[in-house]
Coordinates of C-alpha atoms in Angstrom, one line a residue:
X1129 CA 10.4 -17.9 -93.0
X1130 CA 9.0 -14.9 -94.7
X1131 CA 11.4 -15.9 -97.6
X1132 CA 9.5 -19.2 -97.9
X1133 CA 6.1 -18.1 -97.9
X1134 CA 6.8 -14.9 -100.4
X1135 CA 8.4 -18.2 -102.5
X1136 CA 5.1 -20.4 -101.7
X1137 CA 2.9 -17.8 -102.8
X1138 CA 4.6 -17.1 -105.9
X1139 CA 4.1 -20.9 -107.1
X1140 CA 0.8 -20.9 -106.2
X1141 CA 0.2 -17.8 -107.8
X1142 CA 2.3 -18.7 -111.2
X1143 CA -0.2 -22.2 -111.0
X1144 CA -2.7 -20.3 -111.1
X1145 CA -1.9 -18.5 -114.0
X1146 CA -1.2 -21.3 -115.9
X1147 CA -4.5 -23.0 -115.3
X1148 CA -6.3 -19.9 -116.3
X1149 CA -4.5 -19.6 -119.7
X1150 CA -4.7 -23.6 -120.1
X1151 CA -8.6 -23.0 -119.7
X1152 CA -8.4 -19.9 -122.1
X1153 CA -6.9 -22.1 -124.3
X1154 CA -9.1 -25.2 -124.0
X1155 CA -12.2 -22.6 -124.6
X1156 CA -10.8 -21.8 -127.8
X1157 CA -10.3 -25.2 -128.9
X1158 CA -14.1 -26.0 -128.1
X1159 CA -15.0 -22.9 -130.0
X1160 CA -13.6 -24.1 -133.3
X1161 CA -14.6 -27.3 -132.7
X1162 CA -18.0 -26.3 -132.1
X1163 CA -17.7 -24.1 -135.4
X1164 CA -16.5 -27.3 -137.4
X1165 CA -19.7 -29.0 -136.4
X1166 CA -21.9 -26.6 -137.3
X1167 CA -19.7 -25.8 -141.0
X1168 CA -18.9 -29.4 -142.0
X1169 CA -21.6 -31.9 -139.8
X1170 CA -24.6 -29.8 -139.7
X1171 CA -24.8 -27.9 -142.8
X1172 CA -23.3 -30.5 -144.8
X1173 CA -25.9 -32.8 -144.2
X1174 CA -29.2 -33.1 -146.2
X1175 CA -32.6 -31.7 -144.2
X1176 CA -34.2 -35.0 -143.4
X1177 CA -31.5 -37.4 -143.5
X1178 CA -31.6 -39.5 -140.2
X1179 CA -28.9 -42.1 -138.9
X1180 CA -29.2 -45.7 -137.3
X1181 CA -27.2 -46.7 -134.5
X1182 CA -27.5 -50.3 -133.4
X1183 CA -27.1 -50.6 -129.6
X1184 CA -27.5 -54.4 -129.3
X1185 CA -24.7 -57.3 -131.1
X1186 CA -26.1 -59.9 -133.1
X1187 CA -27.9 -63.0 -131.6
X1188 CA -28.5 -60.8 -128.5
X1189 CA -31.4 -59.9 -126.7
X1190 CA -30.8 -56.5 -127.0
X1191 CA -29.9 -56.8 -131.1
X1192 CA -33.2 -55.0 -132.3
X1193 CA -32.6 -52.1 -129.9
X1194 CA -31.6 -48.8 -132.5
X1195 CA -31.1 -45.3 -131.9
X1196 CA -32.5 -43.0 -134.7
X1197 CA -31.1 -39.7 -135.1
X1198 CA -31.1 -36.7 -137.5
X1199 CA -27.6 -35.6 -137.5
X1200 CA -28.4 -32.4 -138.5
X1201 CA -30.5 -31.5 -135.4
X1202 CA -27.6 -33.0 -133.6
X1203 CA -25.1 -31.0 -134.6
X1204 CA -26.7 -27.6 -134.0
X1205 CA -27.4 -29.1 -130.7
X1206 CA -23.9 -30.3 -130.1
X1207 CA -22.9 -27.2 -131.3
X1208 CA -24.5 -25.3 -129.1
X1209 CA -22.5 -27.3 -126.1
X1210 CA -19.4 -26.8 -127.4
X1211 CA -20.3 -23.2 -127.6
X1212 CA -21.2 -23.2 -124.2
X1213 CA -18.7 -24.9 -122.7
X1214 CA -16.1 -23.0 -124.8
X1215 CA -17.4 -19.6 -123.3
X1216 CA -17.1 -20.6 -119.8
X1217 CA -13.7 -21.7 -120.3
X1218 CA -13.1 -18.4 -121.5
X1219 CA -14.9 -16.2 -119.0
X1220 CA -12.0 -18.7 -116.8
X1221 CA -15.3 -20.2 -114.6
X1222 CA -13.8 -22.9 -112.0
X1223 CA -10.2 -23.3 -114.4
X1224 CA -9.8 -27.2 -112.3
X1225 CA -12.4 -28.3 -114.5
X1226 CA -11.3 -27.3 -117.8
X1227 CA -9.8 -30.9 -118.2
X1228 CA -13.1 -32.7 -118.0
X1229 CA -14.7 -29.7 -119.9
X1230 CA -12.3 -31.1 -122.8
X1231 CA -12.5 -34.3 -122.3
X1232 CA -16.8 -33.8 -122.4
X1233 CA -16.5 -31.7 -125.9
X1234 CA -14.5 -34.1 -127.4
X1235 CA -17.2 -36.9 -126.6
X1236 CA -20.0 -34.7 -128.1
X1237 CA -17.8 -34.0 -131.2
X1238 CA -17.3 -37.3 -131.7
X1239 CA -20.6 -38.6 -131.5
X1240 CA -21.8 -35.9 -134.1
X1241 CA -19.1 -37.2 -136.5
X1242 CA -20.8 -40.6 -136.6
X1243 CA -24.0 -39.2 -136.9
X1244 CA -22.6 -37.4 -139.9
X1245 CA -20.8 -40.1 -141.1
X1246 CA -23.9 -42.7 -140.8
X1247 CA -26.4 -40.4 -142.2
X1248 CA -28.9 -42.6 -144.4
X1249 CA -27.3 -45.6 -143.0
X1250 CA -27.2 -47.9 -139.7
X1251 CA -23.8 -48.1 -138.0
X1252 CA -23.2 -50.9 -135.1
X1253 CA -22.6 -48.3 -131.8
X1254 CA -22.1 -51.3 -129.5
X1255 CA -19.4 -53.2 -132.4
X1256 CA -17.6 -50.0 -132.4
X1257 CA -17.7 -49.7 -128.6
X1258 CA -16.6 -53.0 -127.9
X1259 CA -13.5 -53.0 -130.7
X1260 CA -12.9 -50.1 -128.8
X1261 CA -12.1 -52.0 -125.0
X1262 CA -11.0 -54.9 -127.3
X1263 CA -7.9 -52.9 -129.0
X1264 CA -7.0 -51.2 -125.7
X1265 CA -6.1 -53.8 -124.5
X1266 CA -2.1 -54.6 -125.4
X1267 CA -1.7 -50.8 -125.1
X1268 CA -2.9 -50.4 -121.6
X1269 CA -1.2 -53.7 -120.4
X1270 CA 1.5 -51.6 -121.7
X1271 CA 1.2 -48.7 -120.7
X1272 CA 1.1 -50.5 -116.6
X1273 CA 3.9 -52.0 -117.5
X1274 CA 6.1 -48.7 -117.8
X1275 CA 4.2 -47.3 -115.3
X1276 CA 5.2 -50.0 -112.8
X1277 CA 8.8 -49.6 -113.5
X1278 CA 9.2 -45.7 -113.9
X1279 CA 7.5 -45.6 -110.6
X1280 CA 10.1 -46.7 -109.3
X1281 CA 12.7 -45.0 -111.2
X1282 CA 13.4 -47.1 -113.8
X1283 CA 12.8 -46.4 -117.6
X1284 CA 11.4 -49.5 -119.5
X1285 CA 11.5 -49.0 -123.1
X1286 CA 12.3 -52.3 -123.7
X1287 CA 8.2 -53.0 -123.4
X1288 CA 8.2 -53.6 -127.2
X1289 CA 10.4 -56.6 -126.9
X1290 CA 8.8 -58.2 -123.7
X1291 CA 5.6 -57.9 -125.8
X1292 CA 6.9 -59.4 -128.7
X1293 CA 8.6 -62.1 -126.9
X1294 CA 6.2 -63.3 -125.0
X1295 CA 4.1 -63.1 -127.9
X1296 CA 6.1 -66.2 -129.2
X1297 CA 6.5 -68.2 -126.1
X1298 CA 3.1 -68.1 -125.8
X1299 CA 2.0 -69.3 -129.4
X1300 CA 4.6 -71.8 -129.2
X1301 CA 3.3 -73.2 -125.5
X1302 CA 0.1 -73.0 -126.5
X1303 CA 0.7 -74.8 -129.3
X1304 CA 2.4 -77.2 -127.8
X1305 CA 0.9 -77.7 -124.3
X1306 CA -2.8 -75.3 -124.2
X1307 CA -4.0 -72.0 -123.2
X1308 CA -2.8 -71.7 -119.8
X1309 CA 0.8 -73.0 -120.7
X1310 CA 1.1 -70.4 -122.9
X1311 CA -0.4 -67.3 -121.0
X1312 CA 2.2 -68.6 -118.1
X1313 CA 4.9 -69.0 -120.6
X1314 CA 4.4 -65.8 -121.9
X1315 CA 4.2 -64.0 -118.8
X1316 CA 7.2 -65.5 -117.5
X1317 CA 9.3 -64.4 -120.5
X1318 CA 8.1 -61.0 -119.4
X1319 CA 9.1 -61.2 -116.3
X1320 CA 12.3 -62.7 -117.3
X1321 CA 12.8 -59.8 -119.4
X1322 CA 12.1 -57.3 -116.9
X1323 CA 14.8 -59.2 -114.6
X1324 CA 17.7 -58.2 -117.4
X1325 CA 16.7 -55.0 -117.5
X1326 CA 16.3 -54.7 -113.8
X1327 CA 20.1 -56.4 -113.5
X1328 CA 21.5 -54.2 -116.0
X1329 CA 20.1 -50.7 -115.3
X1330 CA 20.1 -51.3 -111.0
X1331 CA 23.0 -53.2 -110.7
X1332 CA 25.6 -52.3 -113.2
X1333 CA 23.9 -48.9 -113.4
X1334 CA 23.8 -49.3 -117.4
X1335 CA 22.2 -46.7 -119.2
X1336 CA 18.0 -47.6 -119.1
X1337 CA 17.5 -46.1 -122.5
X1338 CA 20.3 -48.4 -124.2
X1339 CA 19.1 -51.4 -122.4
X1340 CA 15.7 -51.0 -123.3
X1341 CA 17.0 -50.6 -126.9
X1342 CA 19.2 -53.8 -127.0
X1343 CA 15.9 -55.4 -125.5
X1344 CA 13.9 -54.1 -128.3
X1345 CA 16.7 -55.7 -130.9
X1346 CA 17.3 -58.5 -129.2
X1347 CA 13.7 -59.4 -129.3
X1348 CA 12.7 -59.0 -132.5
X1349 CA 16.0 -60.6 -134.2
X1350 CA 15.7 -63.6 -132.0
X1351 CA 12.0 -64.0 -132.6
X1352 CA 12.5 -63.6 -136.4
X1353 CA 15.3 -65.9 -136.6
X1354 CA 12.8 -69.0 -134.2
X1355 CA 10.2 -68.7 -136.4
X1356 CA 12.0 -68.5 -139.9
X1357 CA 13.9 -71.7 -138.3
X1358 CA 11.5 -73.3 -136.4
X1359 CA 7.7 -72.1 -137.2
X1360 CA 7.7 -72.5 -140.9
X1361 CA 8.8 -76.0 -140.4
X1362 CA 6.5 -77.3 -137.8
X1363 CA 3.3 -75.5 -138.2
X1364 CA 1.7 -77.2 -135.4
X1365 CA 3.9 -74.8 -132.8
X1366 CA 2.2 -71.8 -134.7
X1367 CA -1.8 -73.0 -134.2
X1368 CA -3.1 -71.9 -130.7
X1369 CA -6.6 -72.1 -130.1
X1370 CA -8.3 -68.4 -129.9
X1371 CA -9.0 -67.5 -126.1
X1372 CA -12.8 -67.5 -126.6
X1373 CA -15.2 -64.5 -124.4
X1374 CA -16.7 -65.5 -121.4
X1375 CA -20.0 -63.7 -121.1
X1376 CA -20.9 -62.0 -117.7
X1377 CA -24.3 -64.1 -116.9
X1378 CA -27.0 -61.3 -116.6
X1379 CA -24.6 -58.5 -117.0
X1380 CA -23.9 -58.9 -120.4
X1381 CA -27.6 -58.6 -121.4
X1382 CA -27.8 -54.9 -120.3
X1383 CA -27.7 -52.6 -123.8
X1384 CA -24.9 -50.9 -124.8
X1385 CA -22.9 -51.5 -121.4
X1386 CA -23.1 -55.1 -121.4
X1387 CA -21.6 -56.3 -124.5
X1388 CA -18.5 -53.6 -124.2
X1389 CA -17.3 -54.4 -120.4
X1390 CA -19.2 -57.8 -119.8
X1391 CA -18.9 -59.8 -122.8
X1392 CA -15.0 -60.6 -123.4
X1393 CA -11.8 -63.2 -122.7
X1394 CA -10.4 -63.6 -120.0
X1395 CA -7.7 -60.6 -120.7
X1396 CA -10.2 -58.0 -121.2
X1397 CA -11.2 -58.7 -117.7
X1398 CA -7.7 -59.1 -116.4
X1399 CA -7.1 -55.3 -117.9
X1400 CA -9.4 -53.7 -115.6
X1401 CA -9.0 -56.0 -112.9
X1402 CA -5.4 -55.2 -112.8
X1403 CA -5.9 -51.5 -113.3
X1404 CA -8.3 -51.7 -110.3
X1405 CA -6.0 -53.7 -107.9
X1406 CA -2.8 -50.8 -108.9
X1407 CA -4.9 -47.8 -109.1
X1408 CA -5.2 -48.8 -105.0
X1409 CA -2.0 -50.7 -104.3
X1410 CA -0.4 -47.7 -105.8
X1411 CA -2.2 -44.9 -103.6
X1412 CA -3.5 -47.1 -100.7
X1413 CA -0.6 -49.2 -99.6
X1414 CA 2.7 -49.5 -98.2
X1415 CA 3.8 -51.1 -100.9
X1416 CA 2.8 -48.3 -103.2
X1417 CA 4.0 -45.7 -100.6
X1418 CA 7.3 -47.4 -100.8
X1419 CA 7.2 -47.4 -104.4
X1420 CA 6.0 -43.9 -104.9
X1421 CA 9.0 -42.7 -102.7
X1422 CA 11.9 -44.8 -104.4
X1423 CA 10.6 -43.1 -107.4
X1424 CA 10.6 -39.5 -106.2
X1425 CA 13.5 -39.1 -103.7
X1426 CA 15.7 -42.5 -103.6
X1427 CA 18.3 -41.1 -101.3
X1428 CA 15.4 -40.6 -98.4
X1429 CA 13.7 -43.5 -99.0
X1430 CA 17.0 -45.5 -98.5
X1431 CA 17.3 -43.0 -94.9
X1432 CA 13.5 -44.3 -93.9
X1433 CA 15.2 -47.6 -94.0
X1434 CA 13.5 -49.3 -97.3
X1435 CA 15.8 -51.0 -99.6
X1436 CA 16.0 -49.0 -103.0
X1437 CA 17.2 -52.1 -104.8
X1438 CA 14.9 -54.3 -104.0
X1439 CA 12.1 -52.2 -104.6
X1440 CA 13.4 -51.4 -108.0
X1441 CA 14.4 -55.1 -108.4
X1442 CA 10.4 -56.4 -107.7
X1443 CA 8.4 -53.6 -109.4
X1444 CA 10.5 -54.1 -113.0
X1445 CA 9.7 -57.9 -112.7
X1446 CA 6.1 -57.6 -112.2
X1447 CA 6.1 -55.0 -114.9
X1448 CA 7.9 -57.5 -117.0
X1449 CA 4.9 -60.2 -116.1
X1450 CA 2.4 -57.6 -116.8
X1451 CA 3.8 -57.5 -120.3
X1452 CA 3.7 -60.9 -121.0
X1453 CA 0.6 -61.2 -119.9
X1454 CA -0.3 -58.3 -123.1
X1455 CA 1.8 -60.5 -125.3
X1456 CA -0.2 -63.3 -124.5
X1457 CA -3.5 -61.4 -125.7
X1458 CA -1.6 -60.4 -128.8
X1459 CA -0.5 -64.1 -129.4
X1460 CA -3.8 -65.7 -128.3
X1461 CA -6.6 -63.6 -129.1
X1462 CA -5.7 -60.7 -132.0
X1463 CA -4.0 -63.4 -134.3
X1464 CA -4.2 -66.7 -133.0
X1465 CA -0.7 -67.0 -134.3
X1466 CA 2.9 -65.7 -134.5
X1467 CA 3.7 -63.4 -137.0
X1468 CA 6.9 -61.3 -137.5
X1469 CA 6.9 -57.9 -135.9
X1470 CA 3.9 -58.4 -134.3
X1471 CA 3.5 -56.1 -132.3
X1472 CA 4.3 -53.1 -134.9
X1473 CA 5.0 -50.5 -132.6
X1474 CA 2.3 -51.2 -129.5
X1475 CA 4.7 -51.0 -126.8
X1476 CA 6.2 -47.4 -127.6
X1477 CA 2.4 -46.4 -128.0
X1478 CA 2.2 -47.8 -124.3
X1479 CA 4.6 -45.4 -123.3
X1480 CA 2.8 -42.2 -124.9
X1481 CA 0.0 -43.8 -123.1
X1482 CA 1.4 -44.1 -120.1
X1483 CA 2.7 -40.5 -119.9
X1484 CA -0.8 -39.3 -121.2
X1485 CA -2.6 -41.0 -118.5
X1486 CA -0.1 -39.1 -116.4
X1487 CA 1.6 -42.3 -114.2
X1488 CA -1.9 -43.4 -113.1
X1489 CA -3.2 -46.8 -113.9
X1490 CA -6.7 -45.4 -114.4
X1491 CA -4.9 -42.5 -116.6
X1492 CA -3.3 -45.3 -118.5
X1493 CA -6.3 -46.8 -119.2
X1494 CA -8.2 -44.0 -120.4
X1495 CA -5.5 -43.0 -122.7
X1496 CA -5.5 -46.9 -123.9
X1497 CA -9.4 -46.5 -124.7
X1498 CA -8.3 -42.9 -127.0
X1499 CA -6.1 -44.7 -128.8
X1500 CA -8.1 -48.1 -128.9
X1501 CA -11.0 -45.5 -130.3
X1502 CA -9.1 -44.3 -133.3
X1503 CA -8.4 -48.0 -134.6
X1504 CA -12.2 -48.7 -134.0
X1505 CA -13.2 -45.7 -135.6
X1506 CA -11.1 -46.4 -138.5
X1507 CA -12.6 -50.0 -139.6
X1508 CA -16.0 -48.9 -139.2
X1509 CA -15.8 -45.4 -141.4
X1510 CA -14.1 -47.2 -144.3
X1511 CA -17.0 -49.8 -144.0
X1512 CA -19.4 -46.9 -144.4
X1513 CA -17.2 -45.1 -147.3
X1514 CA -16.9 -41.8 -145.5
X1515 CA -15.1 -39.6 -147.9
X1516 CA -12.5 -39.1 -144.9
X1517 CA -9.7 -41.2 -145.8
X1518 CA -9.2 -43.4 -142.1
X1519 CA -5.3 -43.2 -142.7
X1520 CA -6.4 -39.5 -140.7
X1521 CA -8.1 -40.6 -138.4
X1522 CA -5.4 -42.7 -137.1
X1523 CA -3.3 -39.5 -136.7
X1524 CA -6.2 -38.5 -133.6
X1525 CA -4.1 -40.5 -130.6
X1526 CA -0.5 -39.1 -132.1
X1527 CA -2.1 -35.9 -131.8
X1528 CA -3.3 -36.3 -128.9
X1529 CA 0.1 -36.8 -127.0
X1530 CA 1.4 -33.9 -129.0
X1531 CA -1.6 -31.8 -127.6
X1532 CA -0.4 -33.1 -123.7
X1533 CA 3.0 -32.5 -123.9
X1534 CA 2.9 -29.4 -125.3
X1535 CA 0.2 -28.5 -121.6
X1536 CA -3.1 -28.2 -123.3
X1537 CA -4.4 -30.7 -120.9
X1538 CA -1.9 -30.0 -117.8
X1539 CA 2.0 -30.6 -117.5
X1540 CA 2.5 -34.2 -117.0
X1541 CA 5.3 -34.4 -114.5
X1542 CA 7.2 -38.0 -114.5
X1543 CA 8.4 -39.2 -110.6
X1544 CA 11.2 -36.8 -110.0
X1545 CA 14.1 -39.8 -109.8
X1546 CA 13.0 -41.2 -113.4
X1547 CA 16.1 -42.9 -115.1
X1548 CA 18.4 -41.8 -112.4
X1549 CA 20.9 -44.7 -111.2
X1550 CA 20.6 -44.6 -107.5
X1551 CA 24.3 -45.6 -105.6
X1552 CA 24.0 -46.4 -102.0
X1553 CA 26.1 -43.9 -100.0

């Protein structure tokens, strides 16, 4: 007993450490950036210079609403934050919150980079906001979709091919047969996809790495040979209708908030919906008790009397329809048509999303919005010719990941059973 506690102490004490130098660390970081502000976005602007950002889209009530700002005042004043915040990760004050202390500095350095970059010019907030949500989307959708299956002990890295499958089905349904055939279609294909890897991985107990692979192949030979064959020759199976938004009545008048949560399709909505309904499912019910323990400990999950298998079996299929349901968006909103490789790499950034975001659904989603930023950020500062080339600024969610795995932000520990075949004693 005394064994034990010396041992318990010891971890607690060795976490504690840990947090202390990650806050240490995270101080410094805020430091320099605070420095950078000052060097490159304060003094670097011209005394007088002021920047326009819109808060209202066009045609809306809310369209002649502007925030003027002199980015120079800014960002001594978001220096001065950064400062502050930076110190008192230093001096190690209350090292739990060194996380959101990050996340907070990084918002305040961003926002005096667009005031730098829009001096002397007017730059759409709300636009950039709402491409923001807008090019989350496929990655968070995702992102869920790993997160569903490694949950439960199963790698899915085969999420690139369910997305780009689906992708086709669904411009090919829709095409063919309307909207709803083809979100269904495309879902289905999902799910039909997670069902292979499922059989593969539980069943045979195949390695989930080289299944996910052969999906990834499969997927995007199959779909390049269809529509070399079958697309280029009947057009009219590659000419969906575009999934129009559905404003929110009332709630997508409100500035700012309105047109970047309450003024999208259909998937939008389904994105945070389904966040929502797993963020609980996953930490509130018996379902996601059962699913949380098939991921950690099979072996005494199987003693408790739940049915590994199974479990495994249904979570990989529903991640599977949560895919299709983001190669559906892709198919049906992005492009309004199939193109090959469509996806260009989406679902592997829905895995370095899904580990960002730590195996949470509302972790996933935040990472999604950090990597849906960077694209957003990119179209708008080449619009305003910042001498920044944007090819940079789409390194900002690559480094990112880098920056969690290597602990800045807090080891992000994967369920304990990930990619282990369970066998039934």
């Amino acid at each position: 007993m005394i064994d034990t506690q010396t041992a318990s102490a010891g971890d607690v004490k060795m976490r504690a450490t840990a947090d202390e130098r990650r806050s240490t660390a995270i101080g410094v970081v805020l430091l320099v950036l605070a420095g950078v502000v000052v060097w490159v976005f304060g003094l670097g602007t011209e005394p007088g210079e002021s920047a326009s950002f819109g808060l209202g889209l066009p045609g809306s009530s809310s369209a002649d609403l502007k925030w003027v700002v002199d980015p120079r005042i800014l960002s001594f004043v978001v220096a001065g934050l950064l400062a502050y915040l930076g110190v008192r990760r230093i001096q190690r004050a209350r090292p739990t919150w060194a996380n959101a202390a990050l996340g907070l500095g990084i918002g305040l350095f961003v926002l005096s980079f667009l005031a730098w970059s829009a001096a002397g010019q007017s730059f759409s907030l709300v636009g950039m906001l709402r491409s923001t949500v807008t090019s989350s989307v496929a990655i968070t959708l995702g992102a869920l979709t790993g997160l569903m299956c490694e949950r439960v002990g199963v790698i899915d890295i085969g999420i690139e091919g369910q997305l780009l499958t689906s992708a086709f089905v669904s411009v090919v349904l829709s095409s063919a047969f309307g909207t709803l055939a083809g979100v269904v279609g495309g879902m289905l294909t999902g799910a039909l996809l997670g069902w292979l890897l499922a059989w593969l991985a539980i069943r045979f107990r195949v390695d989930q790495i080289i299944v996910g692979v052969v999906i990834n192949i499969l997927a995007l030979g199959l779909t390049s040979y269809l529509a070399s064959r079958i697309l280029t020759v009947a057009q009219d199976l590659n000419a969906p209708e575009r999934v129009p938004s559905v404003p929110i009545p009332g709630l997508s008048e409100i500035p700012v908030l309105g047109p970047m949560f309450f003024d999208h399709n259909l998937f939008v909505y389904g994105m945070f919906i389904l966040v929502g309904v797993l963020q609980i499912a996953l930490f509130r019910t018996r379902w996601g008790l059962r699913s949380r323990s098939v991921g950690e400990h099979p072996k005494a999950a199987d003693t408790a009397g739940i049915n590994v298998y199974r479990v495994r079996y249904r979570n990989v299929i529903l991640g599977g329809l949560i895919a299709g349901f983001g190669g559906a968006y892709l198919a049906l909103t992005v492009v309004s048509r199939f193109e090959e490789n469509l996806t260009g790499g989406i679902g592997f950034i829905g895995l370095a999303a899904m580990i960002f975001g730590r195996w949470m659904p509302v972790g996933a989603l935040a990472a999604g919005l950090l990597f849906g930023i960077s694209t957003a950020l990119s179209a708008k500062l080449s619009v305003l010719g910042t001498p920044i080339p944007s090819e940079f600024l789409l390194m900002i969610p690559y480094l990112a990941t880098i920056v969690v795995v290597a602990g800045l932000v807090g080891r992000a520990r994967p369920p304990a059973a990930d990619g282990q075949p369970y066998i039934r004693g």
